[in-house]
Coordinates of C-alpha atoms and ligand atoms in Angstrom, one line a residue:
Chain S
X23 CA 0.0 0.0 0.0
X24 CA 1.8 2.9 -1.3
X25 CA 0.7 7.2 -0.7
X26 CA -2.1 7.5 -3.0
X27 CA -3.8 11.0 -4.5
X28 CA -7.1 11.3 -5.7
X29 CA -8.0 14.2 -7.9
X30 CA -11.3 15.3 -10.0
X31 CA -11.5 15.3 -13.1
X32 CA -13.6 18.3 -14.4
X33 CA -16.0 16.6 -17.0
X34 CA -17.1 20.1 -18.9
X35 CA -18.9 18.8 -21.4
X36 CA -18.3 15.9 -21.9
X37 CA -20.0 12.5 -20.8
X38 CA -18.6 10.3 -18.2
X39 CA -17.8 7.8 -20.4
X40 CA -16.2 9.9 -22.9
X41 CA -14.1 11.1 -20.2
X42 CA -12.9 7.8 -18.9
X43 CA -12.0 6.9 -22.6
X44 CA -10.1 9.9 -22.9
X45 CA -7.7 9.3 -20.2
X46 CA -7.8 5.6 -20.8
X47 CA -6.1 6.3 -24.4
X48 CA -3.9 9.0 -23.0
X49 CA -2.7 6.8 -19.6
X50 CA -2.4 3.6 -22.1
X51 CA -0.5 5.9 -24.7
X52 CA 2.3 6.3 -21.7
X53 CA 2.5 2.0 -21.2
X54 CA 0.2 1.7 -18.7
X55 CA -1.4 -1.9 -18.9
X56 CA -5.3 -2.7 -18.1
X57 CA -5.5 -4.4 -14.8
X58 CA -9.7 -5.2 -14.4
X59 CA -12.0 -3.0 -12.6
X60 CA -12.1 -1.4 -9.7
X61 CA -15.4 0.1 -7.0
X62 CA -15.2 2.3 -4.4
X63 CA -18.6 2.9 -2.7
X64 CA -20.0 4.3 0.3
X65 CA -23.4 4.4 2.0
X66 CA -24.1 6.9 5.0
X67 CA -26.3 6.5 7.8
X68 CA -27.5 9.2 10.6
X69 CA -28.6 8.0 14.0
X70 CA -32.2 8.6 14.8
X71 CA -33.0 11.5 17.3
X72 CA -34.2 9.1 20.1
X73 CA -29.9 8.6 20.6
X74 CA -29.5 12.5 20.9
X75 CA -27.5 14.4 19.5
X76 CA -27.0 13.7 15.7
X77 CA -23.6 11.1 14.2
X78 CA -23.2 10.4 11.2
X79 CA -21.6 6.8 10.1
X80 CA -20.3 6.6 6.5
X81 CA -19.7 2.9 5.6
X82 CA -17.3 2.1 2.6
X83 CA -15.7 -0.4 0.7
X84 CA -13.1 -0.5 -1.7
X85 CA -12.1 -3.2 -4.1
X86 CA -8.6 -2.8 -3.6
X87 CA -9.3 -4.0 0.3
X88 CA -12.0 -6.9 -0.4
X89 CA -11.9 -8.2 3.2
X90 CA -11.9 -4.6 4.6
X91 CA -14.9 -2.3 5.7
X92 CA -14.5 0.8 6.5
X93 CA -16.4 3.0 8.5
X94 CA -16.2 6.6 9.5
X95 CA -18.0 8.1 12.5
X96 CA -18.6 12.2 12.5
X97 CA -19.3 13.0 15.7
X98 CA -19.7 17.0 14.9
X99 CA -16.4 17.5 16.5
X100 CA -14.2 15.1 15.2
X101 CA -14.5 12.2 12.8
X102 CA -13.3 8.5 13.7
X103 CA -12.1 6.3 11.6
X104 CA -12.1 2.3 11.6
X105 CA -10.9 -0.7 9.5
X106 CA -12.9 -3.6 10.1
X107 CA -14.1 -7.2 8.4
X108 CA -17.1 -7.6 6.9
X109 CA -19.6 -8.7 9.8
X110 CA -19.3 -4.8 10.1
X111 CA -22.0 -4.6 7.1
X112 CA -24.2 -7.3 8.8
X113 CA -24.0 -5.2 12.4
X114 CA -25.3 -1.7 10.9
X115 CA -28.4 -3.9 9.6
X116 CA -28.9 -5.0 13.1
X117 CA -28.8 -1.5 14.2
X118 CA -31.1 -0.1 11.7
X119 CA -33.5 1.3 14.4
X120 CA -30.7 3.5 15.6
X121 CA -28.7 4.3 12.5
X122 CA -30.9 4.8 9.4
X123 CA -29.0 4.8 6.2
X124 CA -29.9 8.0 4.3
X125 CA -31.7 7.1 1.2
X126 CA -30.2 8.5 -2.2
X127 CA -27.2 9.3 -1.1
X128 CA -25.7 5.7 -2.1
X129 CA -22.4 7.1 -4.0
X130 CA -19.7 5.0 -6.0
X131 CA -16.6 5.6 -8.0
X132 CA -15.9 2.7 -10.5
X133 CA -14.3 1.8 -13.8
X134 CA -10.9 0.7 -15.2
X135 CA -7.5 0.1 -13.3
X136 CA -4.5 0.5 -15.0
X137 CA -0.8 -0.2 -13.6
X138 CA 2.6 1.4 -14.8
X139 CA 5.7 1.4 -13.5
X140 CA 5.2 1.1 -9.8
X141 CA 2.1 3.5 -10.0
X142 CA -1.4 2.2 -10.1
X143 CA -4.3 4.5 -11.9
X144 CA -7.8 4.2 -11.4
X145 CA -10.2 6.1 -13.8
X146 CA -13.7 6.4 -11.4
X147 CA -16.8 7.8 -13.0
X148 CA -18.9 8.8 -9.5
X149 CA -22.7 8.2 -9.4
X150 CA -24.8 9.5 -6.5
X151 CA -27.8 7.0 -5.8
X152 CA -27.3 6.1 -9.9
X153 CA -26.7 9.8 -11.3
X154 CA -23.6 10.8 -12.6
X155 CA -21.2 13.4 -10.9
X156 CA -18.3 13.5 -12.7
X157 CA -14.6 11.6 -12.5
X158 CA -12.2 11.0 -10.3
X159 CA -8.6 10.1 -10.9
X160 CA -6.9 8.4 -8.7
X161 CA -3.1 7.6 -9.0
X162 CA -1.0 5.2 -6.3
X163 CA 2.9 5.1 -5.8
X164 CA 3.3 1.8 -4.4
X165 CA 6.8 1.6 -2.8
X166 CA 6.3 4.7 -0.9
X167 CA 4.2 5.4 2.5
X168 CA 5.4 8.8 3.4
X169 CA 3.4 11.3 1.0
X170 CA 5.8 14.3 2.1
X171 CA 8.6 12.2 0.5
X172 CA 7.1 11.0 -3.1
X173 CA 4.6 14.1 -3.7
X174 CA 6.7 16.4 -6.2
X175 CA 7.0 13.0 -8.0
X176 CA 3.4 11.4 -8.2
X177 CA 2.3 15.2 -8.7
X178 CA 4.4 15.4 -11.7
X179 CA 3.2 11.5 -13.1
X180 CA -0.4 13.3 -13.1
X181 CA 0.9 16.4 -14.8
X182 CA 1.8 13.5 -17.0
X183 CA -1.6 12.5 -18.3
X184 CA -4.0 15.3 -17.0
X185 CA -1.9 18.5 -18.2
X186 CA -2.8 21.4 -16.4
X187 CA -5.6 20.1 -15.0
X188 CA -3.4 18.0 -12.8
X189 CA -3.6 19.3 -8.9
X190 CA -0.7 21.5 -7.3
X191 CA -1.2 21.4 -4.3
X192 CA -2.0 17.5 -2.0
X193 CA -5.5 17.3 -1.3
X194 CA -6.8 18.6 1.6
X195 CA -6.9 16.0 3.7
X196 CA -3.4 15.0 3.9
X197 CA -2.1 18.6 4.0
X198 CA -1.3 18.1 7.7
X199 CA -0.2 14.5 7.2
X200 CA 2.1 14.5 5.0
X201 CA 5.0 13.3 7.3
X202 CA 2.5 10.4 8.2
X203 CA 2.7 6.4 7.3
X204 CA -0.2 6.2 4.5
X205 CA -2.4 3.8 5.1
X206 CA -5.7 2.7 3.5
X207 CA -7.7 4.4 5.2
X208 CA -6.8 7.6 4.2
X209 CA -7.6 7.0 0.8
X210 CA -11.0 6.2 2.0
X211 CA -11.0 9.6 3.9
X212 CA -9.6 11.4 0.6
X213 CA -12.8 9.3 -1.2
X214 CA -15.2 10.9 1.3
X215 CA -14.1 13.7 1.4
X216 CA -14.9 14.1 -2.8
X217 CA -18.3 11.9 -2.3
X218 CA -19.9 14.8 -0.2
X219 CA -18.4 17.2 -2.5
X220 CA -20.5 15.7 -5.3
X221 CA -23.6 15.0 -3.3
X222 CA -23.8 18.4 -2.4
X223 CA -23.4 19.7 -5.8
X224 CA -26.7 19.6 -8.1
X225 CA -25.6 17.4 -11.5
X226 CA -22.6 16.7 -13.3
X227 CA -19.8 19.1 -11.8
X228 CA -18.2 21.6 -13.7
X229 CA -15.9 23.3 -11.2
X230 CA -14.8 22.0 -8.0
X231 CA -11.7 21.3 -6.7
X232 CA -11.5 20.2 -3.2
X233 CA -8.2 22.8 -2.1
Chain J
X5 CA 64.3 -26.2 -1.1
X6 CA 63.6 -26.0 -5.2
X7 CA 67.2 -26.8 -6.0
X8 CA 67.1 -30.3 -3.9
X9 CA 63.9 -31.2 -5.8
X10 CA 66.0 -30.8 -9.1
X11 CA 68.6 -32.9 -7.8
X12 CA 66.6 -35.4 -6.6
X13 CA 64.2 -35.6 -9.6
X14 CA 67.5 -35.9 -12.1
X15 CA 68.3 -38.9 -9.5
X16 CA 65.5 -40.3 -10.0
X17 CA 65.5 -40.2 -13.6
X18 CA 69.2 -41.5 -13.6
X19 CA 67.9 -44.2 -11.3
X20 CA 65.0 -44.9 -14.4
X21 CA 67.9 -45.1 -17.3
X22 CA 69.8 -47.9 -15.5
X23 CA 67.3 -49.8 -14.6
X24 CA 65.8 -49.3 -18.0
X25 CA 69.5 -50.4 -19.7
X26 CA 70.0 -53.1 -17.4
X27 CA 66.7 -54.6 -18.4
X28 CA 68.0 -54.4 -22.0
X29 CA 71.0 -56.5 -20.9
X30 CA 69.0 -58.9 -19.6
X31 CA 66.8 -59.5 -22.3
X32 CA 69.8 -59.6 -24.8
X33 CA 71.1 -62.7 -22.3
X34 CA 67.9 -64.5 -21.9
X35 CA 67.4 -64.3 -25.7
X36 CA 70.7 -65.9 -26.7
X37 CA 71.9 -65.7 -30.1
X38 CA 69.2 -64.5 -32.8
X39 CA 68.9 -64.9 -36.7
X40 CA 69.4 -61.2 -37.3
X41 CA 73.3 -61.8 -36.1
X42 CA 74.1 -64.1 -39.3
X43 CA 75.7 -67.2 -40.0
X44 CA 79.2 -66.2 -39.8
X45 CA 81.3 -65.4 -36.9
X46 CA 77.8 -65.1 -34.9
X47 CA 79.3 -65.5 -31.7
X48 CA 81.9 -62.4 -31.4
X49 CA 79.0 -60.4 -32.8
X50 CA 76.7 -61.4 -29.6
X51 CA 79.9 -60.8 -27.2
X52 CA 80.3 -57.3 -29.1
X53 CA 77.0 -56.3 -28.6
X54 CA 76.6 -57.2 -24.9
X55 CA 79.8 -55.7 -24.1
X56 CA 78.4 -52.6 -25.6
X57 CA 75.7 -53.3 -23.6
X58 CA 77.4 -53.1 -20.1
X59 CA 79.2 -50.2 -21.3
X60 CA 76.1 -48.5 -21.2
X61 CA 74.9 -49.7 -18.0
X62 CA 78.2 -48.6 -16.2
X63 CA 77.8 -45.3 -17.8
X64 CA 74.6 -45.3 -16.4
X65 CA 75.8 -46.2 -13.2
X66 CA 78.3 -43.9 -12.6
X67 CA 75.3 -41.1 -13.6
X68 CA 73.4 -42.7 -10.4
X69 CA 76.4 -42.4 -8.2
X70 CA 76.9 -38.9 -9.5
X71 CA 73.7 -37.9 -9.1
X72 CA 73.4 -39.3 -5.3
X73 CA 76.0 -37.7 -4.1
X74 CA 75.0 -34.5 -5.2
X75 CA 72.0 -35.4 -3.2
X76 CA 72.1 -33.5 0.3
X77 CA 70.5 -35.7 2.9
X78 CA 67.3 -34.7 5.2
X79 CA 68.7 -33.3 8.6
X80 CA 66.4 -35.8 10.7
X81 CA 63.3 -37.6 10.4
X82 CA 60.7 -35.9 9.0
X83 CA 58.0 -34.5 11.2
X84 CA 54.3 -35.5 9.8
X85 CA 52.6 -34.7 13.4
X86 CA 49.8 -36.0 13.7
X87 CA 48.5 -37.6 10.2
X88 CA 52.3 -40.2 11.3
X89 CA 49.2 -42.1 13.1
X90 CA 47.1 -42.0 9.9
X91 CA 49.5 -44.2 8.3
X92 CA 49.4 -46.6 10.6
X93 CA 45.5 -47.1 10.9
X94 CA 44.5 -51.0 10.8
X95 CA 40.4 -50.2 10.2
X96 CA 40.3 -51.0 6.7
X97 CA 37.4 -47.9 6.0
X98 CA 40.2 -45.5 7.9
X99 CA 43.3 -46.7 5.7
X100 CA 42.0 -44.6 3.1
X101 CA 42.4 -41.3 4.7
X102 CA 45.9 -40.8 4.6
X103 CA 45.8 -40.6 0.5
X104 CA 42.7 -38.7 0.8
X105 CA 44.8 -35.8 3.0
X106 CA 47.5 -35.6 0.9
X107 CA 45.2 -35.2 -2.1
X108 CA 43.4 -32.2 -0.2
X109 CA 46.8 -30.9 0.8
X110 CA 47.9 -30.9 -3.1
X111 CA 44.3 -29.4 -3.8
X112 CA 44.7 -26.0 -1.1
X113 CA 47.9 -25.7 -2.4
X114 CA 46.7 -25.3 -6.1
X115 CA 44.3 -23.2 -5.0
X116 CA 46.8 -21.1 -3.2
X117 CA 49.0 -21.1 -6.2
X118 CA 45.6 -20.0 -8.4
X119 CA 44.6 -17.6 -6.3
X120 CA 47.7 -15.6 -6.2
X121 CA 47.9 -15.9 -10.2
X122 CA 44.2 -14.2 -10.1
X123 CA 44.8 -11.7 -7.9
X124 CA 47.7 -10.6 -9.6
X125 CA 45.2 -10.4 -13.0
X126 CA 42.6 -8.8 -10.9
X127 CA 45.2 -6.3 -9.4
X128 CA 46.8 -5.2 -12.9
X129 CA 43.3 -5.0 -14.6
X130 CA 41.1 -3.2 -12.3
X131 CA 37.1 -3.3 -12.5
X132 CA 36.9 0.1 -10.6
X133 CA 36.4 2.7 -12.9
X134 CA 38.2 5.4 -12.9
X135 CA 39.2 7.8 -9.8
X136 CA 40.7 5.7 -7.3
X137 CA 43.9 6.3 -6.8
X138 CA 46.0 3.5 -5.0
X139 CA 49.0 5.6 -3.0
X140 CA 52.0 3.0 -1.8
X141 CA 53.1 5.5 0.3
X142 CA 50.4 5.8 2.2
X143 CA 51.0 2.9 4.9
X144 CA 48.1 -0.1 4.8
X145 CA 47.1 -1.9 7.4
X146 CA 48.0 -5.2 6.1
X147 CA 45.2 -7.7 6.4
X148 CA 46.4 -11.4 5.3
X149 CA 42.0 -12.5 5.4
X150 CA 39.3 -10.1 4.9
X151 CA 36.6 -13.3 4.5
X152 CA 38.1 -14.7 7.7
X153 CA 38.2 -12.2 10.2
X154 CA 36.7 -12.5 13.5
X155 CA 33.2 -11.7 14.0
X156 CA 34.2 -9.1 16.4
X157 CA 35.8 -6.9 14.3
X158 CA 32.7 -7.2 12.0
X159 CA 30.7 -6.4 14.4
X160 CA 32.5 -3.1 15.6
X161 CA 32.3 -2.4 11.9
X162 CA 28.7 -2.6 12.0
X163 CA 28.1 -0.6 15.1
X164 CA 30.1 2.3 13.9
X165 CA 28.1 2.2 10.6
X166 CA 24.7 2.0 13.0
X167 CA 26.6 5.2 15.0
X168 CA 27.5 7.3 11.8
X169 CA 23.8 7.8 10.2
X170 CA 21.3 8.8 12.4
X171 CA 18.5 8.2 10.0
X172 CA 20.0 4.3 9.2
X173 CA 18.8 1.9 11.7
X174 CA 21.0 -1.4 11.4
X175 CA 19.6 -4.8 12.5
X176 CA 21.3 -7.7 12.5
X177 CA 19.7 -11.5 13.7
X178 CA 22.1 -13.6 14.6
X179 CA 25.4 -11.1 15.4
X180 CA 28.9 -12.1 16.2
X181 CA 29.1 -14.7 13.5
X182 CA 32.0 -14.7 11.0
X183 CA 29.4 -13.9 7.9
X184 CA 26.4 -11.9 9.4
X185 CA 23.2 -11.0 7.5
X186 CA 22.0 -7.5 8.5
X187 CA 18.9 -5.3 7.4
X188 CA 19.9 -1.8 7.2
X189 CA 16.2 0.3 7.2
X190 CA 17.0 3.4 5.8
X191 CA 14.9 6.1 6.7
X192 CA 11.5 5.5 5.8
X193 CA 12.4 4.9 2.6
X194 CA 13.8 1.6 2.0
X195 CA 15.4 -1.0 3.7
X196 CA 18.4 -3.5 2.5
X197 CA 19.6 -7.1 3.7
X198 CA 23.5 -7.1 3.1
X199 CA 25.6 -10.6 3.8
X200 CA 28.6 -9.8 4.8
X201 CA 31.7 -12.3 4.2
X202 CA 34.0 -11.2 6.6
X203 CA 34.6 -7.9 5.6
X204 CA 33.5 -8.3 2.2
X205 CA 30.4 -6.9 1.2
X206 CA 28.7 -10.1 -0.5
X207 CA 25.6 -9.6 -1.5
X208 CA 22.6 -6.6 -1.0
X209 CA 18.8 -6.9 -1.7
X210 CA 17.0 -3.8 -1.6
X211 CA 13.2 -3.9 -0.9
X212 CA 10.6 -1.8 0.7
X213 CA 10.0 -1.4 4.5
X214 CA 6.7 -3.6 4.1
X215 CA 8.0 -6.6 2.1
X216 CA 9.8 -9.5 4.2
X217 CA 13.5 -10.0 4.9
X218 CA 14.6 -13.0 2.4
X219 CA 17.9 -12.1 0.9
X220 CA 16.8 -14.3 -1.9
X221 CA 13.8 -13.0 -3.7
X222 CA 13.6 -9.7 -5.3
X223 CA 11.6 -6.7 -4.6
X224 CA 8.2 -6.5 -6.4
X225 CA 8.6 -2.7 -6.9
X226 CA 10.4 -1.8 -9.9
X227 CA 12.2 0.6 -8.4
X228 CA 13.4 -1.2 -5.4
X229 CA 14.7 -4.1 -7.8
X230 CA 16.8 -1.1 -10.0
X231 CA 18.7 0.4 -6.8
X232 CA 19.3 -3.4 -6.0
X233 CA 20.9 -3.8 -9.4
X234 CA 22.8 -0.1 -8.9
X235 CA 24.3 -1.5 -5.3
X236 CA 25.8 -4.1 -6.7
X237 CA 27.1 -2.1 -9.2
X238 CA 28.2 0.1 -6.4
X239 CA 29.6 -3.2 -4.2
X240 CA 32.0 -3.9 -7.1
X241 CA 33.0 -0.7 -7.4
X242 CA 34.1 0.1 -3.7
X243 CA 35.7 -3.7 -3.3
X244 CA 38.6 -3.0 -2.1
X245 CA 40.5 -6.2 -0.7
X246 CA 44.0 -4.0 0.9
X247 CA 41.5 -2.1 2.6
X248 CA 38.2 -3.5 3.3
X249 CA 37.0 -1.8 6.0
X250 CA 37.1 1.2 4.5
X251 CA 35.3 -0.6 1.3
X252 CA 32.0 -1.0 3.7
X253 CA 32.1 2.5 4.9
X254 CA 31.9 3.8 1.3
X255 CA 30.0 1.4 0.3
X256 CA 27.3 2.9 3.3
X257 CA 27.9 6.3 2.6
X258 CA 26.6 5.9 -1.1
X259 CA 24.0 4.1 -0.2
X260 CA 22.8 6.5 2.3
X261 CA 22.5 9.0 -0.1
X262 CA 19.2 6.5 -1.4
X263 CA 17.6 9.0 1.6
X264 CA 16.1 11.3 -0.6
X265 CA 15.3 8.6 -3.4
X266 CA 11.6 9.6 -3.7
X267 CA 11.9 13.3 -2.9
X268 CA 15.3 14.5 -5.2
X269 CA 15.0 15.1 -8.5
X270 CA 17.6 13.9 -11.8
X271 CA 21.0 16.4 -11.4
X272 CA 20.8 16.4 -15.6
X273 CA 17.3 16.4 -16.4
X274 CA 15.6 18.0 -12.9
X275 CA 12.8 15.9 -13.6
X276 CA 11.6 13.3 -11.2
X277 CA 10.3 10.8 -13.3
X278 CA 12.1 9.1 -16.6
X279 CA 10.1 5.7 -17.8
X280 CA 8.0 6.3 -14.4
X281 CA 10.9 5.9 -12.0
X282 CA 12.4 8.1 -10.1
X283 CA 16.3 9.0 -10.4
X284 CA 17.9 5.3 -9.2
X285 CA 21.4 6.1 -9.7
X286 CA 23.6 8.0 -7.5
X287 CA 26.9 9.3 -8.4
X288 CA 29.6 7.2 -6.8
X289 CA 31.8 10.2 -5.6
X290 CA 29.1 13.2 -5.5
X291 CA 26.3 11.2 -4.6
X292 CA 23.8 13.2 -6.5
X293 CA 20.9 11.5 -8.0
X294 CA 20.4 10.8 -12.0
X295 CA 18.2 8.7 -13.9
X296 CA 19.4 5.7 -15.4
X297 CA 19.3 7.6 -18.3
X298 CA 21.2 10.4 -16.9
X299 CA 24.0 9.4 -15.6
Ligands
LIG25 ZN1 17.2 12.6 -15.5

């Protein structure tokens, strides 16, 4: 598990699928080889009032870590994060009368998977409870788990492919952990953190860059 | 020493002539008289030719005398120590053993003999490339073994190395042995397993942090398996058998340089990425970081 970056894609006007295309040809143009598919989704859920005042759970998986789920917990103040199996899926259904999953707010990010060199690209066209939002691009350098160390370089492999529209600047989320260990679950954080971008935004988006 | 094993050898072969000639004599009697000597006057042509005969043989003989006592003779018994008993084992399976010693004795001293004849090539056609610059008046410390030193030394090698770099955290798993295996973590960045022959560098793997210790298998990241291939480069290249101490500490000092291996960009190009890895090489006396490509 290598210090991963996930960036959006703006779509313009374009279709999602022409999109994905697009930076298939370019990212296979470079010698990237097709690797299968990939899904990252995640489902959110609000306990009821009777518990008090309001959390907020977000539950998501992510292909690359079958046997993981993870789950986030916004308690208003700070946000909790946890790795767990997947009994963690069949415990929120038991729980259902406390935590209610928010209907149409269901959001994914799935499509092709590409690897080159030691980097690993996923192209992810995100639907919110089945509409689409737009694209993310994802890029991970595997040998390296320090982001401060390998930024400059995976920032300039995305320059690469996406030109200008390539970010500048590490997404928000890791700005003040960039002398951490990377782990998986920050990519998941870096995933939410775009997913309520998009839900919040009213159809495809044309702007919106996280920083 | 080498001219009493001339001597003796033309002795010997003196000693092979006679015995030779005398058989000659011996056949010539036992055979009698033979059609090839004729009819007439056979028998004076028989005497002449065995005369001729002994002539030869106390030709011969006086060679044999000559040669013996040119001989100089041992100053005592010789002194075989211990492997005197071998020769005088009774158990049939042991009897062996005595030829077998002497053929492992011939065998180490071949190789001794090889050995010096290759590190004379070695020595007059060096693999370093270019600047190092051997000074003989600089004193050496003379070091007859650097593959069989004691693991001590090795050890206070390693420690210093461990003391030098703060950011190089040295472990080894079974220390004080006279070829250790230790895993050098490097930072965050990388980590290497180095086998050690003595004080010879013998072998490095480099891999990342996550993957497992086996010298054995190679890293699955394609970078990791290119600064593998550049440190052995590098191992070659600061081999150094008059000095070998000195070979591992520059050996260490390059390869800490691998610090910055995600963060620096190519010296030539100032790019960080060329065929999507990062700069691999680092210079051997600046230690800057190039591409592959670059260097
Ligand atoms: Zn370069």
């Amino acid at each position: 598990m290598g210090v991963t970056i996930l960036t959006q894609f703006p779509v313009e006007n374009k279709t999602g699928p022409q999109i994905i295309e697009l930076l298939s040809k370019r990212i296979s143009a470079l010698g990237a080889v097709p690797q299968g598919q990939f899904l990252v989704d995640c489902e959110t859920y609000s306990s009821v009032p009777a518990l008090g005042h309001q959390r907020t759970v977000h539950v998501l998986h992510n292909s690359e870590q079958p046997a993981t789920v993870f789950a986030l917990l916004e308690t208003g103040t700070k946000t909790i994060p946890l790795a767990t199996d997947g009994l963690f899926d069949l415990l929120m259904m038991k729980m259902s009368s406390f935590y209610q999953s928010k209907k149409q707010t269901k959001a994914e990010s799935k499509g092709p998977r590409f690897e080159i060199g030691d980097f690993c690209v996923k192209l992810g066209s995100v639907t919110v409870s089945s509409n689409f939002k737009g694209v993310l691009v994802e890029v991970e350098y595997k040998p390296c788990v320090v982001p401060a160390m390998c930024w400059d370089l995976i920032m300039e492999f995305m320059q690469g492919f996406l030109g200008s529209l390539g970010p500048t600047t590490p997404p928000s989320f890791l700005q003040n952990r960039m002398q951490d260990i990377y782990s998986p679950i920050d990519t998941i954080q870096q995933y939410l953190e775009h997913f309520t971008l998009f839900r919040k935004s009213p159809g495809p988006a044309l702007i919106m860059r996280p920083q | 020493m080498e001219r009493d094993i001339e001597q003796l050898n033309s002795a010997l072969n003196s000693v092979k002539i006679l015995r030779s000639n005398v058989r000659c004599v011996f056949e010539s009697v036992s055979n009698g008289l033979r059609a090839d000597h004729g009819e007439e006057s056979k028998e004076s042509k028989y005497i002449l030719e065995l005369q001729e005969l002994l002539t030869i043989v106390n030709n011969n003989l006086r060679d044999v005398e000559n040669s013996v006592g040119n001989l100089t003779p041992p100053p005592g018994a010789f002194s075989l120590g211990n492997t005197t008993y071998l020769s005088q084992e009774t158990t049939q399976e042991r009897q062996q053993l005595y030829g077998q010693l002497v053929n492992s004795y011939k065998w180490t001293d071949k190789i001794r003999e090889y050995s010096a004849l290759a590190g004379n090539m070695l020595a007059a056609n060096s693999f370093n490339k270019t600047y190092k610059t051997y000074s003989t008046t600089k004193r050496r410390k003379t070091q007859t073994s650097n593959h069989n030193v004691p693991p001590e030394i090795i050890e206070n090698l390693i420690t210093s190395i461990d003391r030098l770099f703060t950011d190089v955290t040295i472990t080894a798993k079974r220390p004080f042995v006279p070829n250790p295996l230790i895993q050098v973590a490097l930072g965050r960045v990388l980590r290497a397993v180095i086998a050690f022959k003595g004080l010879m560098i013998e072998w490095v793997v480099v891999k990342a942090l996550s993957e497992d210790n086996d010298l054995w298998t190679e890293s699955r990241y394609k970078v990791f398996r290119k600064v593998t291939e550049n440190c052995h480069a590098a191992m070659c290249h600061f081999h150094s058998p008059m000095m070998p101490e000195l070979a591992v500490r520059s050996f260490m000092h390059w390869f800490h340089s691998y610090i910055t291996l995600f963060s620096a960009p190519c010296k030539r190009c100032s790019k960080h990425l060329q065929s999507n890895l990062p700069p691999t090489w680092r210079d051997l006396r600046s230690l800057e970081p190039y591409h592959e490509e670059c260097k």
